[in-house]
Amino acid sequence: MSAPVGYAKNGRGEVAPRTVSILGATGSIGASTADLLRRRPDAYQVEALCSHRNADALARLAREFGARFAAVADPAAYRALKQGLSGSGIEAAAGADSVVEAAQRPADWVMAAIAGSTGLAPTLAAVERGGTVAVANKECLVCAGMLFMSRAAQAGTTVLPVDSEHNAVFQALAAGRREDVRRIMITASGGPFRTWSKEQIRAATVEQALRHPNWSMGPKVTIDSATLMNKGLELIEAHHLFAMDQSAIGILVHAQSIVHGLVEYIDGSVVALMGSPDMRTPIAHCLAWPERIEAPVKSLDLAEVGTLSFEAPDLERFPALKLAREALEAGNGAPTVLNAANEIAVAEFIDRRLGFAGIPALVEATLNEAVRRGAMHEPASVGDAIAIDHTARRLAQSLVPEIAAKTL
Ligand SMILES: NC(=O)c1ccc[n+]([C@@H]2O[C@H](COP(=O)([O-])OP(=O)(O)OC[C@H]3O[C@@H](n4cnc5c(N)ncnc54)[C@H](OP(=O)(O)O)[C@@H]3O)[C@@H](O)[C@H]2O)c1
Protein backbone atom coordinates (compact mmCIF):
# COMPACT_ATOMS: atom_id res chain seq x y z
CA MET A 1 0.00 0.00 0.00
CA SER A 2 1.30 3.47 -0.78
CA ALA A 3 1.93 5.99 2.02
CA PRO A 4 -0.53 8.89 2.42
CA VAL A 5 0.41 12.21 0.81
CA GLY A 6 3.33 13.90 2.55
CA TYR A 7 4.48 10.66 4.13
CA ALA A 8 7.23 8.39 2.90
CA LYS A 9 8.19 4.85 3.85
CA ASN A 10 11.44 4.83 5.81
CA GLY A 11 14.13 2.15 5.48
CA ARG A 12 12.20 -0.12 7.85
CA GLY A 13 9.04 0.11 5.76
CA GLU A 14 7.32 2.34 8.35
CA VAL A 15 5.38 5.42 7.30
CA ALA A 16 7.27 8.58 8.29
CA PRO A 17 6.81 12.29 7.51
CA ARG A 18 8.51 13.32 4.28
CA THR A 19 11.73 15.21 4.95
CA VAL A 20 12.07 18.49 3.08
CA SER A 21 14.72 21.20 2.69
CA ILE A 22 14.24 24.73 1.38
CA LEU A 23 17.09 26.54 -0.35
CA GLY A 24 16.19 30.24 -0.34
CA ALA A 25 13.75 29.79 2.55
CA THR A 26 13.37 33.51 3.34
CA GLY A 27 12.33 34.55 -0.17
CA SER A 28 8.96 34.74 -1.88
CA ILE A 29 8.92 31.08 -3.03
CA GLY A 30 10.38 30.03 0.32
CA ALA A 31 7.51 31.82 2.13
CA SER A 32 4.86 30.16 -0.05
CA THR A 33 6.46 26.76 0.56
CA ALA A 34 6.56 27.40 4.31
CA ASP A 35 2.91 28.43 4.21
CA LEU A 36 1.96 25.04 2.74
CA LEU A 37 4.15 23.10 5.18
CA ARG A 38 2.63 25.03 8.10
CA ARG A 39 -0.80 23.66 7.19
CA ARG A 40 0.36 20.03 7.46
CA PRO A 41 2.82 20.04 10.36
CA ASP A 42 2.59 16.28 10.92
CA ALA A 43 3.25 15.34 7.29
CA TYR A 44 6.58 17.08 6.69
CA GLN A 45 9.80 17.22 8.69
CA VAL A 46 12.14 20.08 7.75
CA GLU A 47 15.73 18.98 7.40
CA ALA A 48 17.63 22.09 6.21
CA LEU A 49 16.92 25.73 5.44
CA CYS A 50 19.19 28.39 4.01
CA SER A 51 19.25 32.03 2.99
CA HIS A 52 21.75 34.63 1.87
CA ARG A 53 22.05 36.92 4.89
CA ASN A 54 18.58 37.21 6.40
CA ALA A 55 19.57 35.41 9.62
CA ASP A 56 16.67 36.52 11.83
CA ALA A 57 13.95 35.30 9.49
CA LEU A 58 15.87 32.09 8.84
CA ALA A 59 16.28 31.39 12.56
CA ARG A 60 12.55 32.02 13.11
CA LEU A 61 11.62 29.58 10.35
CA ALA A 62 14.13 26.98 11.56
CA ARG A 63 12.70 27.16 15.08
CA GLU A 64 9.09 27.09 13.89
CA PHE A 65 9.65 23.98 11.76
CA GLY A 66 12.14 22.25 14.04
CA ALA A 67 14.75 22.13 11.26
CA ARG A 68 17.95 20.20 11.87
CA PHE A 69 20.30 22.54 9.98
CA ALA A 70 20.23 26.22 8.99
CA ALA A 71 22.83 28.04 6.88
CA VAL A 72 23.44 31.59 5.71
CA ALA A 73 25.65 32.16 2.66
CA ASP A 74 27.12 35.35 4.09
CA PRO A 75 29.62 34.59 6.86
CA ALA A 76 28.91 38.05 8.35
CA ALA A 77 25.39 36.84 9.23
CA TYR A 78 26.63 33.82 11.19
CA ARG A 79 26.60 35.47 14.63
CA ALA A 80 23.00 36.60 14.24
CA LEU A 81 21.97 33.12 13.09
CA LYS A 82 23.81 31.42 15.93
CA GLN A 83 22.17 33.80 18.40
CA GLY A 84 18.74 33.30 16.89
CA LEU A 85 19.11 29.54 17.23
CA SER A 86 20.71 29.46 20.67
CA GLY A 87 19.24 26.78 22.90
CA SER A 88 17.27 25.21 20.04
CA GLY A 89 19.71 22.39 19.22
CA ILE A 90 19.54 23.39 15.55
CA GLU A 91 22.92 23.33 13.83
CA ALA A 92 23.94 26.74 12.42
CA ALA A 93 26.46 27.26 9.63
CA ALA A 94 27.64 29.99 7.28
CA GLY A 95 29.41 30.40 3.94
CA ALA A 96 28.86 29.16 0.41
CA ASP A 97 29.95 25.62 1.35
CA SER A 98 27.36 25.41 4.10
CA VAL A 99 24.61 26.32 1.61
CA VAL A 100 25.82 23.42 -0.53
CA GLU A 101 25.79 21.27 2.62
CA ALA A 102 22.17 22.28 3.23
CA ALA A 103 21.40 21.00 -0.28
CA GLN A 104 23.22 17.73 0.39
CA ARG A 105 21.52 16.92 3.69
CA PRO A 106 19.29 13.84 3.49
CA ALA A 107 15.86 15.08 2.42
CA ASP A 108 13.18 13.34 0.34
CA TRP A 109 12.23 16.65 -1.28
CA VAL A 110 14.20 19.85 -1.87
CA MET A 111 12.82 23.22 -2.92
CA ALA A 112 15.52 25.00 -4.98
CA ALA A 113 14.47 28.64 -4.63
CA ILE A 114 17.65 30.66 -4.42
CA ALA A 115 17.41 33.65 -6.77
CA GLY A 116 20.00 33.91 -9.53
CA SER A 117 22.97 31.90 -10.76
CA THR A 118 24.42 31.98 -7.23
CA GLY A 119 22.02 29.07 -6.72
CA LEU A 120 23.86 26.94 -9.28
CA ALA A 121 26.23 25.00 -6.98
CA PRO A 122 23.65 24.24 -4.25
CA THR A 123 20.88 23.41 -6.73
CA LEU A 124 23.16 21.04 -8.63
CA ALA A 125 24.29 19.51 -5.34
CA ALA A 126 20.64 18.79 -4.51
CA VAL A 127 20.07 17.32 -7.97
CA GLU A 128 23.14 15.08 -7.68
CA ARG A 129 21.93 13.64 -4.37
CA GLY A 130 18.82 12.05 -5.87
CA GLY A 131 15.28 12.20 -4.45
CA THR A 132 12.94 14.91 -5.66
CA VAL A 133 14.01 18.46 -6.46
CA ALA A 134 11.39 21.14 -7.11
CA VAL A 135 13.15 23.75 -9.24
CA ALA A 136 12.21 27.41 -8.98
CA ASN A 137 15.78 28.63 -9.54
CA LYS A 138 15.38 28.98 -13.32
CA GLU A 139 18.71 30.82 -13.70
CA CYS A 140 20.42 27.55 -12.79
CA LEU A 141 18.81 25.77 -15.75
CA VAL A 142 19.56 28.70 -18.05
CA CYS A 143 23.15 28.84 -16.97
CA ALA A 144 23.94 25.11 -17.11
CA GLY A 145 20.85 23.33 -18.42
CA MET A 146 22.57 20.44 -20.20
CA LEU A 147 24.75 19.75 -17.20
CA PHE A 148 21.76 20.01 -14.85
CA MET A 149 19.59 17.57 -16.78
CA SER A 150 22.38 15.04 -17.35
CA ARG A 151 23.33 15.07 -13.64
CA ALA A 152 19.67 14.61 -12.71
CA ALA A 153 19.38 11.64 -15.09
CA GLN A 154 22.58 10.07 -13.73
CA ALA A 155 21.38 10.41 -10.14
CA GLY A 156 17.82 9.27 -10.95
CA THR A 157 16.50 12.54 -9.50
CA THR A 158 12.89 13.53 -10.08
CA VAL A 159 12.94 17.17 -11.26
CA LEU A 160 9.63 18.96 -10.80
CA PRO A 161 9.09 22.44 -12.30
CA VAL A 162 7.87 25.12 -9.89
CA ASP A 163 7.55 27.97 -12.39
CA SER A 164 3.80 28.15 -12.97
CA GLU A 165 4.18 27.91 -16.76
CA HIS A 166 6.47 24.89 -16.68
CA ASN A 167 4.44 23.26 -13.98
CA ALA A 168 1.40 23.73 -16.25
CA VAL A 169 3.19 22.17 -19.24
CA PHE A 170 4.39 19.31 -17.02
CA GLN A 171 0.78 18.62 -16.01
CA ALA A 172 -0.57 18.99 -19.57
CA LEU A 173 2.08 16.57 -20.85
CA ALA A 174 0.44 13.87 -18.73
CA ALA A 175 -2.52 13.94 -21.15
CA GLY A 176 -0.68 12.15 -23.94
CA ARG A 177 2.47 10.45 -25.16
CA ARG A 178 5.64 12.49 -25.59
CA GLU A 179 6.05 11.39 -29.21
CA ASP A 180 2.59 12.80 -29.96
CA VAL A 181 3.42 16.34 -28.80
CA ARG A 182 3.57 18.89 -31.61
CA ARG A 183 4.57 21.92 -29.52
CA ILE A 184 4.30 23.49 -26.11
CA MET A 185 3.34 27.06 -25.23
CA ILE A 186 4.00 29.12 -22.14
CA THR A 187 2.17 32.32 -21.32
CA ALA A 188 3.45 35.71 -20.20
CA SER A 189 1.38 38.30 -18.38
CA GLY A 190 3.19 40.98 -20.38
CA GLY A 191 4.23 42.69 -17.13
CA PRO A 192 3.41 46.26 -16.13
CA PHE A 193 4.44 47.71 -19.52
CA ARG A 194 2.39 45.46 -21.78
CA THR A 195 0.46 48.37 -23.28
CA TRP A 196 3.20 51.03 -23.05
CA SER A 197 4.89 52.58 -26.08
CA LYS A 198 8.60 52.03 -26.73
CA GLU A 199 9.33 55.59 -25.56
CA GLN A 200 7.34 55.15 -22.32
CA ILE A 201 9.09 51.84 -21.61
CA ARG A 202 12.47 53.48 -22.17
CA ALA A 203 11.69 56.00 -19.40
CA ALA A 204 10.24 53.44 -16.94
CA THR A 205 11.31 53.85 -13.30
CA VAL A 206 12.32 51.19 -10.79
CA GLU A 207 9.05 51.69 -8.88
CA GLN A 208 6.98 51.21 -12.04
CA ALA A 209 8.93 48.10 -13.04
CA LEU A 210 8.49 46.58 -9.57
CA ARG A 211 4.68 46.89 -9.76
CA HIS A 212 3.67 43.59 -11.32
CA PRO A 213 -0.04 43.48 -12.26
CA ASN A 214 -0.72 39.83 -11.28
CA TRP A 215 2.06 38.21 -9.27
CA SER A 216 3.78 39.08 -6.01
CA MET A 217 7.41 37.94 -6.35
CA GLY A 218 11.00 38.77 -5.43
CA PRO A 219 12.55 41.91 -7.02
CA LYS A 220 14.80 40.18 -9.59
CA VAL A 221 12.05 38.07 -11.15
CA THR A 222 9.65 41.06 -11.04
CA ILE A 223 12.05 43.23 -13.07
CA ASP A 224 12.63 40.27 -15.42
CA SER A 225 8.86 40.11 -15.92
CA ALA A 226 8.79 43.79 -16.88
CA THR A 227 11.51 43.37 -19.56
CA LEU A 228 10.06 39.96 -20.59
CA MET A 229 13.54 38.53 -19.97
CA ASN A 230 11.75 36.30 -17.48
CA LYS A 231 9.93 34.69 -20.39
CA GLY A 232 13.22 34.44 -22.29
CA LEU A 233 14.80 32.63 -19.34
CA GLU A 234 11.70 30.43 -19.14
CA LEU A 235 12.00 29.58 -22.82
CA ILE A 236 15.53 28.26 -22.16
CA GLU A 237 14.30 26.54 -18.99
CA ALA A 238 11.50 24.82 -20.96
CA HIS A 239 13.95 23.68 -23.64
CA HIS A 240 15.99 21.82 -21.02
CA LEU A 241 13.17 20.57 -18.80
CA PHE A 242 11.11 19.12 -21.63
CA ALA A 243 13.87 18.38 -24.18
CA MET A 244 12.01 20.44 -26.79
CA ASP A 245 13.60 22.32 -29.67
CA GLN A 246 13.19 26.07 -29.29
CA SER A 247 11.15 26.21 -32.52
CA ALA A 248 8.53 23.99 -30.82
CA ILE A 249 8.19 26.29 -27.79
CA GLY A 250 5.74 29.15 -28.25
CA ILE A 251 5.18 32.21 -26.10
CA LEU A 252 1.79 33.86 -25.74
CA VAL A 253 1.07 37.12 -23.97
CA HIS A 254 -1.97 36.52 -21.78
CA ALA A 255 -2.68 39.48 -19.52
CA GLN A 256 -4.95 37.67 -17.05
CA SER A 257 -2.38 34.98 -16.02
CA ILE A 258 -5.11 32.33 -15.82
CA VAL A 259 -3.87 29.93 -18.52
CA HIS A 260 -0.28 29.15 -17.58
CA GLY A 261 0.86 26.63 -20.16
CA LEU A 262 -0.46 24.59 -23.09
CA VAL A 263 0.52 21.44 -24.95
CA GLU A 264 -0.57 20.87 -28.53
CA TYR A 265 -0.75 17.25 -29.69
CA ILE A 266 -0.42 16.03 -33.29
CA ASP A 267 -4.18 15.53 -33.62
CA GLY A 268 -4.75 19.25 -32.95
CA SER A 269 -5.89 18.80 -29.34
CA VAL A 270 -4.55 21.54 -27.11
CA VAL A 271 -4.43 20.77 -23.39
CA ALA A 272 -4.18 23.92 -21.29
CA LEU A 273 -3.71 24.29 -17.55
CA MET A 274 -5.59 27.07 -15.78
CA GLY A 275 -5.58 28.40 -12.24
CA SER A 276 -5.67 31.58 -10.20
CA PRO A 277 -2.26 33.27 -10.23
CA ASP A 278 -0.90 32.01 -6.91
CA MET A 279 2.45 30.23 -6.65
CA ARG A 280 1.11 28.02 -3.88
CA THR A 281 -0.70 25.97 -6.54
CA PRO A 282 2.38 24.81 -8.47
CA ILE A 283 4.35 24.49 -5.21
CA ALA A 284 1.60 22.31 -3.69
CA HIS A 285 1.60 20.24 -6.87
CA CYS A 286 5.36 19.66 -6.53
CA LEU A 287 5.11 19.00 -2.80
CA ALA A 288 2.51 16.26 -3.13
CA TRP A 289 3.32 14.91 -6.62
CA PRO A 290 2.14 12.48 -7.90
CA GLU A 291 -0.76 13.02 -5.50
CA ARG A 292 -2.44 16.32 -4.53
CA ILE A 293 -2.81 18.32 -1.35
CA GLU A 294 -5.17 21.16 -0.63
CA ALA A 295 -3.75 24.65 -1.28
CA PRO A 296 -5.33 27.77 0.23
CA VAL A 297 -5.81 29.48 -3.13
CA LYS A 298 -8.77 31.33 -4.57
CA SER A 299 -10.99 29.02 -6.58
CA LEU A 300 -10.91 30.03 -10.23
CA ASP A 301 -14.12 31.82 -11.19
CA LEU A 302 -14.02 32.11 -14.97
CA ALA A 303 -17.32 34.01 -15.09
CA GLU A 304 -15.74 36.63 -12.84
CA VAL A 305 -12.60 36.73 -15.02
CA GLY A 306 -14.91 37.14 -18.05
CA THR A 307 -12.40 37.43 -20.86
CA LEU A 308 -9.19 35.60 -21.60
CA SER A 309 -7.04 37.43 -24.14
CA PHE A 310 -3.97 36.24 -26.03
CA GLU A 311 -1.51 38.09 -28.24
CA ALA A 312 1.92 37.51 -29.75
CA PRO A 313 4.79 39.14 -27.85
CA ASP A 314 6.14 42.36 -29.36
CA LEU A 315 9.87 41.78 -29.80
CA GLU A 316 10.42 45.38 -30.88
CA ARG A 317 9.25 46.77 -27.53
CA PHE A 318 10.60 43.81 -25.53
CA PRO A 319 13.92 42.88 -27.18
CA ALA A 320 15.04 40.76 -24.20
CA LEU A 321 12.85 37.91 -25.41
CA LYS A 322 14.51 37.97 -28.85
CA LEU A 323 17.97 37.96 -27.22
CA ALA A 324 17.06 34.91 -25.16
CA ARG A 325 15.76 33.00 -28.19
CA GLU A 326 18.92 33.84 -30.12
CA ALA A 327 21.12 32.78 -27.18
CA LEU A 328 19.30 29.47 -26.93
CA GLU A 329 19.78 28.90 -30.65
CA ALA A 330 23.47 29.84 -30.47
CA GLY A 331 24.11 27.56 -27.45
CA ASN A 332 27.76 27.09 -26.47
CA GLY A 333 27.50 29.10 -23.29
CA ALA A 334 25.49 32.00 -24.80
CA PRO A 335 22.60 31.41 -22.33
CA THR A 336 25.13 31.47 -19.45
CA VAL A 337 26.43 34.85 -20.67
CA LEU A 338 22.88 36.13 -21.27
CA ASN A 339 21.86 35.22 -17.72
CA ALA A 340 24.96 36.71 -16.06
CA ALA A 341 24.70 39.95 -18.03
CA ASN A 342 21.01 40.19 -17.19
CA GLU A 343 21.68 39.76 -13.46
CA ILE A 344 24.21 42.60 -13.60
CA ALA A 345 21.83 44.74 -15.68
CA VAL A 346 18.90 44.22 -13.27
CA ALA A 347 21.06 45.05 -10.24
CA GLU A 348 22.37 48.19 -11.96
CA PHE A 349 18.82 49.22 -12.89
CA ILE A 350 17.58 48.72 -9.33
CA ASP A 351 20.53 50.81 -8.10
CA ARG A 352 19.55 53.46 -10.69
CA ARG A 353 22.81 53.36 -12.59
CA LEU A 354 21.15 52.04 -15.74
CA GLY A 355 17.91 53.01 -17.49
CA PHE A 356 15.22 50.41 -18.15
CA ALA A 357 16.14 50.19 -21.85
CA GLY A 358 19.72 49.64 -20.70
CA ILE A 359 18.84 46.16 -19.40
CA PRO A 360 18.46 44.45 -22.81
CA ALA A 361 21.07 46.79 -24.32
CA LEU A 362 23.67 45.68 -21.75
CA VAL A 363 22.80 42.02 -22.28
CA GLU A 364 23.16 42.39 -26.06
CA ALA A 365 26.46 44.30 -25.79
CA THR A 366 27.85 41.66 -23.40
CA LEU A 367 26.85 38.80 -25.69
CA ASN A 368 28.46 40.54 -28.69
CA GLU A 369 31.65 41.23 -26.77
CA ALA A 370 31.80 37.65 -25.42
CA VAL A 371 31.47 36.31 -28.98
CA ARG A 372 34.16 38.71 -30.20
CA ARG A 373 36.52 37.55 -27.46
CA GLY A 374 35.69 33.86 -27.95
CA ALA A 375 34.76 33.74 -24.26
CA MET A 376 31.91 31.24 -24.64
CA HIS A 377 31.60 27.46 -24.65
CA GLU A 378 29.11 24.90 -23.35
CA PRO A 379 29.78 24.52 -19.60
CA ALA A 380 31.06 21.01 -18.87
CA SER A 381 31.13 21.31 -15.07
CA VAL A 382 29.77 23.53 -12.31
CA GLY A 383 33.18 25.20 -12.07
CA ASP A 384 33.12 25.82 -15.80
CA ALA A 385 29.63 27.38 -15.68
CA ILE A 386 30.66 29.57 -12.75
CA ALA A 387 33.82 30.67 -14.62
CA ILE A 388 31.81 31.67 -17.74
CA ASP A 389 29.26 33.39 -15.48
CA HIS A 390 32.02 35.36 -13.69
CA THR A 391 33.74 36.38 -16.94
CA ALA A 392 30.41 37.55 -18.36
CA ARG A 393 29.66 39.52 -15.18
CA ARG A 394 33.00 41.31 -15.37
CA LEU A 395 32.41 42.04 -19.05
CA ALA A 396 28.90 43.33 -18.40
CA GLN A 397 30.10 45.47 -15.50
CA SER A 398 32.79 47.04 -17.69
CA LEU A 399 30.17 47.93 -20.32
CA VAL A 400 27.75 49.60 -17.86
CA PRO A 401 29.05 53.20 -18.22
CA GLU A 402 28.84 53.08 -22.02
CA ILE A 403 25.34 51.58 -22.08
CA ALA A 404 24.13 53.84 -19.25
CA ALA A 405 25.26 56.90 -21.21
CA LYS A 406 23.11 55.76 -24.14
CA THR A 407 20.03 54.71 -22.19
CA LEU A 408 19.66 56.81 -19.03
N1 LIG B 1 8.56 34.57 -6.66
C1 LIG B 1 7.91 33.91 -7.59
O1 LIG B 1 6.69 33.96 -7.66
C2 LIG B 1 8.66 33.05 -8.57
C3 LIG B 1 7.93 32.38 -9.57
C4 LIG B 1 8.60 31.52 -10.42
C5 LIG B 1 9.97 31.34 -10.30
N2 LIG B 1 10.66 32.04 -9.36
C6 LIG B 1 12.11 31.82 -9.26
O2 LIG B 1 12.40 31.35 -7.97
C7 LIG B 1 13.67 31.83 -7.53
C8 LIG B 1 13.45 32.57 -6.20
O3 LIG B 1 12.61 33.68 -6.46
P1 LIG B 1 12.00 34.57 -5.27
O4 LIG B 1 11.04 35.47 -5.93
O5 LIG B 1 11.56 33.68 -4.17
O6 LIG B 1 13.31 35.40 -4.84
P2 LIG B 1 13.53 36.26 -3.52
O7 LIG B 1 12.23 36.61 -2.89
O8 LIG B 1 14.47 37.34 -3.91
O9 LIG B 1 14.28 35.21 -2.54
C9 LIG B 1 15.54 34.70 -2.84
C10 LIG B 1 15.96 33.74 -1.76
O10 LIG B 1 17.26 33.23 -2.07
C11 LIG B 1 18.13 33.47 -0.94
N3 LIG B 1 19.49 33.61 -1.44
C12 LIG B 1 19.98 34.54 -2.28
N4 LIG B 1 21.29 34.30 -2.51
C13 LIG B 1 21.60 33.19 -1.80
C14 LIG B 1 22.79 32.45 -1.61
N5 LIG B 1 23.93 32.79 -2.22
N6 LIG B 1 22.75 31.35 -0.82
C15 LIG B 1 21.62 30.98 -0.19
N7 LIG B 1 20.45 31.65 -0.33
C16 LIG B 1 20.46 32.74 -1.12
C17 LIG B 1 17.57 34.73 -0.31
O11 LIG B 1 18.05 34.91 1.03
P3 LIG B 1 17.96 36.38 1.77
O12 LIG B 1 16.53 36.53 2.19
O13 LIG B 1 18.89 36.26 2.89
O14 LIG B 1 18.39 37.40 0.74
C18 LIG B 1 16.08 34.38 -0.37
O15 LIG B 1 15.77 33.43 0.60
C19 LIG B 1 14.19 32.71 -8.66
O16 LIG B 1 15.04 31.97 -9.49
C20 LIG B 1 12.93 33.09 -9.44
O17 LIG B 1 13.17 33.35 -10.79
C21 LIG B 1 10.04 32.87 -8.49
PDB file of C-alpha atoms in Angstrom, residues 51-60 62-63 70-72 74-86 88 90 92-94:
ATOM      1  CA  SER A  51      19.247  32.028   2.992  1.00  0.00           C
ATOM      2  CA  HIS A  52      21.747  34.628   1.870  1.00  0.00           C
ATOM      3  CA  ARG A  53      22.051  36.916   4.892  1.00  0.00           C
ATOM      4  CA  ASN A  54      18.579  37.206   6.396  1.00  0.00           C
ATOM      5  CA  ALA A  55      19.572  35.414   9.619  1.00  0.00           C
ATOM      6  CA  ASP A  56      16.667  36.523  11.827  1.00  0.00           C
ATOM      7  CA  ALA A  57      13.946  35.304   9.486  1.00  0.00           C
ATOM      8  CA  LEU A  58      15.874  32.089   8.843  1.00  0.00           C
ATOM      9  CA  ALA A  59      16.281  31.393  12.563  1.00  0.00           C
ATOM     10  CA  ARG A  60      12.549  32.015  13.110  1.00  0.00           C
ATOM     11  CA  ALA A  62      14.128  26.976  11.558  1.00  0.00           C
ATOM     12  CA  ARG A  63      12.698  27.162  15.079  1.00  0.00           C
ATOM     13  CA  ALA A  70      20.231  26.218   8.987  1.00  0.00           C
ATOM     14  CA  ALA A  71      22.826  28.041   6.880  1.00  0.00           C
ATOM     15  CA  VAL A  72      23.435  31.587   5.707  1.00  0.00           C
ATOM     16  CA  ASP A  74      27.122  35.351   4.086  1.00  0.00           C
ATOM     17  CA  PRO A  75      29.619  34.589   6.865  1.00  0.00           C
ATOM     18  CA  ALA A  76      28.909  38.049   8.352  1.00  0.00           C
ATOM     19  CA  ALA A  77      25.390  36.841   9.230  1.00  0.00           C
ATOM     20  CA  TYR A  78      26.632  33.821  11.194  1.00  0.00           C
ATOM     21  CA  ARG A  79      26.601  35.471  14.627  1.00  0.00           C
ATOM     22  CA  ALA A  80      23.005  36.599  14.244  1.00  0.00           C
ATOM     23  CA  LEU A  81      21.967  33.120  13.087  1.00  0.00           C
ATOM     24  CA  LYS A  82      23.813  31.416  15.933  1.00  0.00           C
ATOM     25  CA  GLN A  83      22.171  33.803  18.402  1.00  0.00           C
ATOM     26  CA  GLY A  84      18.738  33.303  16.886  1.00  0.00           C
ATOM     27  CA  LEU A  85      19.108  29.538  17.230  1.00  0.00           C
ATOM     28  CA  SER A  86      20.710  29.460  20.672  1.00  0.00           C
ATOM     29  CA  SER A  88      17.267  25.206  20.038  1.00  0.00           C
ATOM     30  CA  ILE A  90      19.538  23.385  15.545  1.00  0.00           C
ATOM     31  CA  ALA A  92      23.943  26.736  12.424  1.00  0.00           C
ATOM     32  CA  ALA A  93      26.463  27.259   9.631  1.00  0.00           C
ATOM     33  CA  ALA A  94      27.640  29.986   7.277  1.00  0.00           C
TER      34      ALA A  94
END
